[in-house]
Coordinates of C-alpha atoms and ligand atoms in Angstrom, one line a residue:
X19 CA 99.5 74.1 96.6
X20 CA 96.8 76.6 97.3
X21 CA 94.7 77.7 94.4
X22 CA 92.0 80.3 94.0
X23 CA 89.3 80.6 91.4
X24 CA 88.0 84.0 90.4
X25 CA 84.8 84.7 88.5
X26 CA 83.9 88.0 86.9
X27 CA 81.9 90.5 88.9
X28 CA 79.3 93.0 87.7
X29 CA 79.9 95.8 90.2
X30 CA 81.8 96.7 93.4
X31 CA 80.4 99.1 95.9
X32 CA 81.4 99.8 99.4
X33 CA 83.8 101.0 102.0
X34 CA 86.8 99.0 103.2
X35 CA 89.8 99.3 105.4
X36 CA 93.2 97.7 104.6
X37 CA 95.8 96.3 107.0
X38 CA 98.7 98.3 108.4
X39 CA 101.6 99.4 106.2
X40 CA 104.2 96.7 105.8
X41 CA 107.2 99.0 105.5
X42 CA 106.2 101.0 108.5
X43 CA 105.3 97.9 110.6
X44 CA 108.8 96.5 110.0
X45 CA 110.5 99.7 111.0
X46 CA 108.3 100.2 114.1
X47 CA 109.5 96.9 115.5
X48 CA 113.1 97.5 114.7
X49 CA 113.3 101.0 116.1
X50 CA 111.2 100.2 119.2
X51 CA 113.5 97.2 120.0
X52 CA 116.5 99.5 120.2
X53 CA 114.8 102.3 122.0
X54 CA 114.6 102.7 125.8
X55 CA 111.3 101.6 127.3
X56 CA 107.9 100.2 126.4
X57 CA 106.6 101.1 122.9
X58 CA 103.1 100.5 121.8
X59 CA 102.5 99.8 118.1
X60 CA 98.9 100.0 116.9
X61 CA 97.6 99.0 113.5
X62 CA 100.6 96.7 113.0
X63 CA 100.5 94.5 110.0
X64 CA 100.4 90.9 111.2
X65 CA 101.6 89.0 108.1
X66 CA 104.3 86.6 107.3
X67 CA 107.0 89.2 106.4
X68 CA 106.5 91.4 109.4
X69 CA 106.2 88.4 111.8
X70 CA 109.7 87.4 110.6
X71 CA 111.0 90.7 111.8
X72 CA 109.2 90.3 115.2
X73 CA 110.6 86.8 115.6
X74 CA 114.1 87.9 114.8
X75 CA 114.0 90.5 117.6
X76 CA 112.4 88.0 120.0
X77 CA 115.3 85.7 119.4
X78 CA 117.6 88.6 120.2
X79 CA 116.0 89.0 123.7
X80 CA 113.3 91.5 123.0
X81 CA 110.0 90.9 124.8
X82 CA 107.0 91.4 122.5
X83 CA 103.4 91.2 123.6
X84 CA 100.6 90.7 121.1
X85 CA 102.3 88.6 118.5
X86 CA 99.8 87.6 115.8
X87 CA 97.6 90.7 116.5
X88 CA 97.7 94.3 115.2
X89 CA 98.7 95.7 118.6
X90 CA 102.2 95.0 119.8
X91 CA 103.9 96.1 123.0
X92 CA 107.6 96.1 122.8
X93 CA 110.1 96.3 125.6
X94 CA 113.0 98.2 124.0
X95 CA 116.4 97.5 125.4
X96 CA 118.3 100.5 124.0
X97 CA 121.0 100.6 121.2
X98 CA 123.3 98.1 123.0
X99 CA 120.6 95.9 124.5
X100 CA 120.2 93.1 121.9
X101 CA 121.7 89.7 122.6
X102 CA 123.3 87.3 120.3
X103 CA 120.7 85.0 118.7
X104 CA 121.2 81.3 119.4
X105 CA 120.2 80.3 115.9
X106 CA 120.1 81.5 112.3
X107 CA 117.6 84.3 111.7
X108 CA 115.2 83.1 109.0
X109 CA 113.6 86.1 107.3
X110 CA 111.5 84.1 104.9
X111 CA 110.5 86.1 101.9
X112 CA 111.2 89.5 103.4
X113 CA 113.8 91.7 101.6
X114 CA 113.0 94.6 104.0
X115 CA 113.8 92.4 107.0
X116 CA 117.1 91.0 105.8
X117 CA 118.5 94.3 104.3
X118 CA 117.5 96.5 107.2
X119 CA 118.6 94.0 109.8
X120 CA 122.0 93.6 108.1
X121 CA 122.6 97.3 108.8
X122 CA 121.3 97.1 112.3
X123 CA 123.3 94.0 113.2
X124 CA 126.6 95.2 111.6
X125 CA 127.3 97.4 114.7
X126 CA 126.4 94.9 117.4
X127 CA 128.9 93.1 119.7
X128 CA 127.8 89.7 118.5
X129 CA 127.6 87.2 115.6
X130 CA 124.5 86.6 113.6
X131 CA 123.5 84.7 110.5
X132 CA 120.6 85.9 108.3
X133 CA 118.9 83.9 105.7
X134 CA 115.5 83.4 104.0
X135 CA 113.5 81.3 101.5
X136 CA 114.6 80.4 97.9
X137 CA 113.4 83.8 96.5
X138 CA 115.2 85.8 99.2
X139 CA 118.4 83.9 98.7
X140 CA 118.4 84.9 95.0
X141 CA 118.0 88.6 95.7
X142 CA 121.0 90.9 95.5
X143 CA 122.6 91.7 98.8
X144 CA 125.8 93.4 97.7
X145 CA 123.8 96.6 97.5
X146 CA 123.9 96.6 101.3
X147 CA 126.9 94.5 102.1
X148 CA 129.3 96.8 100.1
X149 CA 128.4 100.1 101.9
X150 CA 128.3 98.3 105.3
X151 CA 131.8 96.9 104.6
X152 CA 132.9 100.5 103.9
X153 CA 131.7 101.3 107.4
X154 CA 133.9 98.6 108.8
X155 CA 131.3 95.8 109.0
X156 CA 132.5 92.2 108.8
X157 CA 129.8 90.6 106.6
X158 CA 130.2 87.4 104.6
X159 CA 127.8 85.7 102.3
X160 CA 127.6 83.5 99.2
X161 CA 129.4 85.0 96.2
X162 CA 131.5 87.3 98.5
X163 CA 128.5 88.8 100.3
X164 CA 126.3 89.0 97.2
X165 CA 123.6 86.6 98.4
X166 CA 122.2 85.3 101.7
X167 CA 122.9 83.5 103.9
X168 CA 124.8 86.4 105.4
X169 CA 127.1 86.0 108.4
X170 CA 127.7 89.2 110.4
X171 CA 130.4 89.6 113.0
X172 CA 129.5 92.9 114.7
X173 CA 132.3 95.6 114.7
X174 CA 132.8 99.2 115.7
X175 CA 131.5 101.1 112.7
X176 CA 132.7 104.3 111.2
X177 CA 130.5 106.9 109.5
X178 CA 130.6 107.1 105.7
X179 CA 129.2 109.3 103.0
X180 CA 127.7 106.9 100.5
X181 CA 126.3 107.5 97.1
X182 CA 124.0 104.6 96.3
X183 CA 123.8 103.6 92.6
X184 CA 120.2 102.4 93.1
X185 CA 117.3 104.5 94.5
X186 CA 116.3 102.0 97.3
X187 CA 114.8 102.6 100.7
X188 CA 116.2 99.2 101.8
X189 CA 119.7 100.3 101.0
X190 CA 119.3 103.8 102.5
X191 CA 117.6 102.4 105.6
X192 CA 120.3 99.7 106.1
X193 CA 123.0 102.3 106.1
X194 CA 121.0 104.7 108.4
X195 CA 120.4 101.9 110.9
X196 CA 124.1 101.0 110.9
X197 CA 124.8 104.8 111.2
X198 CA 123.0 104.7 114.6
X199 CA 126.0 102.7 115.8
X200 CA 128.8 104.8 114.2
X201 CA 130.4 107.7 116.0
X202 CA 129.7 110.8 113.9
X203 CA 127.5 111.5 110.9
X204 CA 126.6 109.0 108.3
X205 CA 125.2 110.2 105.0
X206 CA 123.4 108.5 102.1
X207 CA 122.7 110.0 98.8
X208 CA 120.5 108.3 96.3
X209 CA 119.7 108.9 92.6
X210 CA 115.9 109.3 93.3
X211 CA 113.9 109.8 96.4
X212 CA 112.9 106.4 97.8
X213 CA 110.3 105.9 100.6
X214 CA 111.3 107.8 103.8
X215 CA 109.6 105.8 106.5
X216 CA 112.9 105.0 108.3
X217 CA 113.7 108.7 108.5
X218 CA 110.3 109.5 109.9
X219 CA 110.3 106.6 112.4
X220 CA 113.8 107.3 113.7
X221 CA 113.0 111.0 114.1
X222 CA 109.9 110.2 116.1
X223 CA 112.0 108.1 118.5
X224 CA 114.5 110.9 118.9
X225 CA 117.3 110.4 116.4
X226 CA 118.9 113.4 114.7
X227 CA 118.2 113.2 110.9
X228 CA 119.2 115.7 108.3
X229 CA 117.6 115.8 104.9
X230 CA 118.7 117.8 101.9
X231 CA 117.4 117.0 98.4
X232 CA 118.3 113.4 97.8
X233 CA 120.7 113.1 100.8
X234 CA 119.9 111.9 104.3
X235 CA 122.2 112.0 107.3
X236 CA 122.0 110.5 110.7
X237 CA 124.0 111.4 113.9
X238 CA 125.4 108.2 115.5
X239 CA 124.8 106.9 119.1
X240 CA 121.5 108.8 119.9
X241 CA 119.3 107.9 122.8
X242 CA 116.1 106.6 121.4
X243 CA 113.0 106.8 123.6
X244 CA 110.0 104.5 123.5
X245 CA 106.9 105.8 121.6
X246 CA 103.4 105.1 120.8
X247 CA 103.2 104.4 117.0
X248 CA 100.0 104.2 114.9
X249 CA 100.6 102.5 111.6
X250 CA 98.4 103.7 108.8
X251 CA 96.7 101.4 106.2
X252 CA 99.0 100.2 103.5
X253 CA 98.8 102.1 100.3
X254 CA 100.2 99.1 98.5
X255 CA 97.4 96.9 99.8
X256 CA 94.8 99.5 99.0
X257 CA 96.2 99.7 95.4
X258 CA 94.6 96.4 94.5
X259 CA 91.1 97.5 95.4
X260 CA 91.7 101.0 94.0
X261 CA 92.4 99.5 90.6
X262 CA 89.5 97.0 91.0
X263 CA 87.2 99.9 91.6
X264 CA 88.3 101.5 88.4
X265 CA 88.2 98.5 86.2
X266 CA 85.0 96.7 87.4
X267 CA 81.9 98.2 85.7
X268 CA 79.5 100.2 87.8
X269 CA 81.8 100.5 90.8
X270 CA 82.4 102.9 93.6
X271 CA 85.0 102.0 96.3
X272 CA 85.9 104.0 99.4
X273 CA 89.2 103.0 101.1
X274 CA 89.5 104.3 104.6
X275 CA 92.6 105.3 106.5
X276 CA 95.3 104.8 103.9
X277 CA 98.8 106.1 104.1
X278 CA 99.5 108.7 101.4
X279 CA 103.2 109.4 102.0
X280 CA 104.2 111.1 98.7
X281 CA 107.1 108.7 98.3
X282 CA 104.5 105.9 97.9
X283 CA 101.6 107.3 96.0
X284 CA 102.9 107.3 92.4
X285 CA 100.0 105.1 91.4
X286 CA 97.5 107.9 92.2
X287 CA 99.3 110.3 89.9
X288 CA 99.6 107.7 87.2
X289 CA 95.9 106.8 87.4
X290 CA 95.0 110.5 87.2
X291 CA 97.2 110.9 84.1
X292 CA 95.4 107.9 82.7
X293 CA 92.2 109.9 83.0
X294 CA 90.7 108.1 86.0
X295 CA 88.8 109.8 88.8
X296 CA 90.4 109.4 92.2
X297 CA 89.6 111.6 95.1
X298 CA 91.3 112.0 98.5
X299 CA 89.1 112.9 101.5
X300 CA 89.7 113.6 105.1
X301 CA 93.5 114.2 104.8
X302 CA 95.2 114.1 108.1
X303 CA 98.5 113.2 109.9
X304 CA 98.6 110.0 111.8
X305 CA 101.7 110.1 113.9
X306 CA 104.4 111.1 111.5
X307 CA 102.7 109.9 108.3
X308 CA 100.1 111.5 106.1
X309 CA 96.8 109.6 105.8
X310 CA 93.6 110.0 103.8
X311 CA 90.5 108.1 102.6
X312 CA 90.6 107.3 98.9
X313 CA 87.5 107.3 96.8
X314 CA 87.5 105.8 93.3
X315 CA 84.8 104.9 90.7
X316 CA 84.7 103.1 87.4
X317 CA 86.5 104.7 84.5
X318 CA 88.3 103.6 81.4
X319 CA 92.0 104.4 81.7
X320 CA 93.9 105.7 78.8
X321 CA 97.3 104.3 77.9
X322 CA 100.3 106.5 78.8
X323 CA 104.1 106.4 79.2
X324 CA 105.5 105.9 82.7
X325 CA 109.1 106.2 83.8
X326 CA 111.5 108.0 86.2
X327 CA 110.4 109.1 89.6
X328 CA 106.8 108.0 89.0
X329 CA 108.1 104.4 88.7
X330 CA 110.0 104.8 91.9
X331 CA 107.0 106.1 93.7
X332 CA 104.9 103.2 92.4
X333 CA 107.4 100.5 92.4
X334 CA 105.3 97.9 94.4
X335 CA 102.2 98.9 92.5
X336 CA 103.5 98.1 89.0
X337 CA 102.0 94.6 88.9
X338 CA 98.5 95.9 89.6
X339 CA 99.2 98.8 87.2
X340 CA 99.8 96.3 84.5
X341 CA 96.2 95.1 85.0
X342 CA 94.9 98.7 84.5
X343 CA 97.1 99.0 81.4
X344 CA 95.7 95.7 80.0
X345 CA 92.3 97.3 80.0
X346 CA 93.3 100.7 79.0
X347 CA 92.5 102.4 75.7
X348 CA 95.7 102.2 73.7
X349 CA 99.2 101.3 74.7
X350 CA 100.9 101.8 78.1
X351 CA 104.7 101.8 78.2
X352 CA 106.6 101.3 81.5
X353 CA 110.3 102.0 81.3
X354 CA 113.2 102.6 83.8
X355 CA 111.7 99.9 86.0
X356 CA 114.5 97.3 85.9
X357 CA 114.3 97.0 89.7
X358 CA 111.2 94.9 89.1
X359 CA 113.4 92.1 87.9
X360 CA 114.9 91.7 91.4
X361 CA 111.8 91.8 93.5
X362 CA 110.2 88.7 95.1
X363 CA 110.2 87.4 91.5
X364 CA 111.1 88.9 88.2
X365 CA 107.9 90.9 88.0
X366 CA 108.4 92.1 84.4
X367 CA 108.6 88.6 83.0
X368 CA 106.0 87.2 85.5
X369 CA 103.4 89.8 84.6
X370 CA 104.1 89.5 80.9
X371 CA 103.8 85.7 81.0
X372 CA 100.5 85.7 83.0
X373 CA 98.8 88.5 81.1
X374 CA 99.6 86.9 77.8
X375 CA 97.7 83.9 79.1
X376 CA 94.7 86.3 79.6
X377 CA 94.9 87.4 75.9
X378 CA 97.0 90.6 76.4
X379 CA 99.6 91.7 73.8
X380 CA 102.8 92.6 75.6
X381 CA 106.3 93.4 74.7
X382 CA 109.0 93.0 77.3
X383 CA 112.0 95.3 77.6
X384 CA 115.0 94.8 79.9
X385 CA 113.6 97.7 82.0
X386 CA 109.9 97.5 81.5
X387 CA 106.9 96.6 79.3
X388 CA 104.6 97.7 76.6
X389 CA 101.1 96.6 77.2
X390 CA 98.3 96.9 74.6
X391 CA 95.0 97.5 76.3
X392 CA 91.9 95.5 75.4
X393 CA 88.2 95.7 76.3
X394 CA 88.0 92.5 78.4
X395 CA 90.5 89.9 79.5
X396 CA 90.2 86.2 79.0
X397 CA 90.0 83.8 82.0
X398 CA 93.0 81.5 82.2
X399 CA 95.0 79.2 84.4
X400 CA 97.7 81.5 85.9
X401 CA 100.5 81.2 88.4
X402 CA 101.7 83.5 91.2
X403 CA 105.4 82.9 90.5
X404 CA 105.6 82.6 94.3
X405 CA 105.0 86.4 94.6
X406 CA 102.2 87.9 96.7
X407 CA 101.7 91.0 94.5
X408 CA 101.6 89.0 91.3
X409 CA 99.0 86.7 92.8
X410 CA 96.8 89.6 94.0
X411 CA 97.2 91.5 90.7
X412 CA 96.0 88.5 88.7
X413 CA 93.1 88.0 91.2
X414 CA 91.9 91.5 90.3
X415 CA 92.4 90.8 86.6
X416 CA 90.1 87.8 87.1
X417 CA 87.2 90.1 88.2
X418 CA 87.2 91.6 84.7
X419 CA 87.9 88.5 82.6
X420 CA 85.5 86.4 80.7
X421 CA 85.1 83.0 82.2
X422 CA 87.0 81.7 85.2
X423 CA 90.5 82.5 86.2
X424 CA 92.5 80.1 88.3
X425 CA 95.5 81.2 90.2
X426 CA 97.9 78.6 91.4
X427 CA 100.2 78.9 94.4
X428 CA 98.4 81.7 96.2
X429 CA 99.6 81.0 99.8
X430 CA 102.2 83.8 99.1
X431 CA 99.5 86.4 99.5
X432 CA 99.9 86.0 103.3
X433 CA 103.4 87.5 103.1
X434 CA 101.7 91.0 103.0
X435 CA 97.9 90.7 103.0
X436 CA 96.4 87.7 104.9
X437 CA 92.9 89.1 104.7
X438 CA 92.9 89.7 100.9
X439 CA 91.2 86.5 100.0
X440 CA 88.4 87.1 102.4
X441 CA 87.6 90.5 100.9
X442 CA 88.0 89.1 97.4
X443 CA 85.6 86.3 98.1
X444 CA 83.1 88.8 99.4
X445 CA 83.5 90.7 96.2
X446 CA 83.0 87.7 94.1
X447 CA 79.7 86.7 95.7
X448 CA 77.9 89.9 96.7
X449 CA 80.2 92.9 96.5
X450 CA 82.4 93.7 99.4
X451 CA 81.6 91.7 102.6
X452 CA 78.9 93.3 104.6
X453 CA 80.6 92.9 107.9
X454 CA 83.5 95.1 106.6
X455 CA 81.5 97.6 104.6
X456 CA 78.8 100.2 104.9
X457 CA 77.1 101.3 101.7
X458 CA 78.4 104.2 99.8
X459 CA 76.1 106.9 98.7
Ligands
LIG501 C1 110.7 98.6 100.8 C2 111.3 99.2 99.8 C3 111.2 98.9 98.4 C4 109.9 98.0 98.2 C5 109.7 97.0 99.2 C6 109.7 97.5 100.6 C7 110.9 99.0 102.2 O1 112.3 98.1 98.0 O2 109.9 97.5 96.9 O3 108.6 96.2 98.9 O4 110.2 98.6 103.1 O5 111.9 99.6 102.4 P1 113.7 98.8 97.6 O6 114.1 99.6 98.6 O7 114.6 97.6 97.3 O8 113.4 99.5 96.3

């Protein structure tokens, strides 16, 4: 079992880049594989989760050059060009891979089986299998399609209008990808606006997408054309260093080239409401996504109440937000976040359990947490709960804890951010690693 030790640091100063956006990286491979011609993906996140998606398409006959690097060249074979995989598609820890692929494979002319690791096999799949069945898909799985492994026998799909009970980009995207194979218009409405990277990616490749308030529609059977895609830096990866820059004394951190799609940047708004100084510089469009450099310096956050659309727009950042809340002045209350219970682990109970070990007073609700902020944390022996974001959040907490923090079972970090440890190690010894950083003035 991999373990990391974190010691407190006195200051963080510097400029860093973060790896490519995980959500966009998955989508780039999926859509390029069913487009016509050779697509080039730059800034691709080469991590365990996204490599699962690449391997799945390779086993369906797609030629991919550059595996293991951040530049992929994909020979797309058009909507009907995938071939039946010879073996089970193992999607590891990746919810995005299994849910989006379920939609994409529902309309193929072949049979496929999708599975993953112990965590993925516990995550709810009926949120995608139910609407896909309404489209005519033949999908089976444990507990009547509720859990992976999922077995899919491709069928001719019909378009539906679906009102999703959960605001989820994975559900919306799964249906939209199935909608590519249905004749006519498929529509998804959700109770809150989830990340819209699938819509942006599909439009770029030539699909006809309609958007109205919380509804998205897609016209079936388009011709998708190969594209050059540039993946921006992952806001969710940047979030760890953003919060570190706020919490570590005497710090100033500049994060270059980070995606700031408004469906993802709830954490910026939350931090601003907590009274923290965060600046965006150099705003620009990279391909179809907004990007900026983010500049943050030390500040003491104030406890606030967080719920509703802010939660949705910060859903993957809530573990690191719990660290900011633990060092805030006063109480922070997070509600309407019950989706956290069905992520890679139950992130509500995982964060409560680990932060209690670090001396934080926490109350758990079915849909969130109340966190009482303190001046410093206490170093402790913590556990990742087999969750990359829990591991990274606790690592940042260790930077502002008295004594040593040990985190057990940290290999999960490589599901989304293989370089995280290296940057963290640099921080621990001498601020951000010199090779990656130029001084900030
Ligand atoms: C993702 C959507 C979100 C997010 C996950 C990635 C995506 O999940 O938590 O890390 O790439 O579509 P839900 O759509 O289930 O909320």
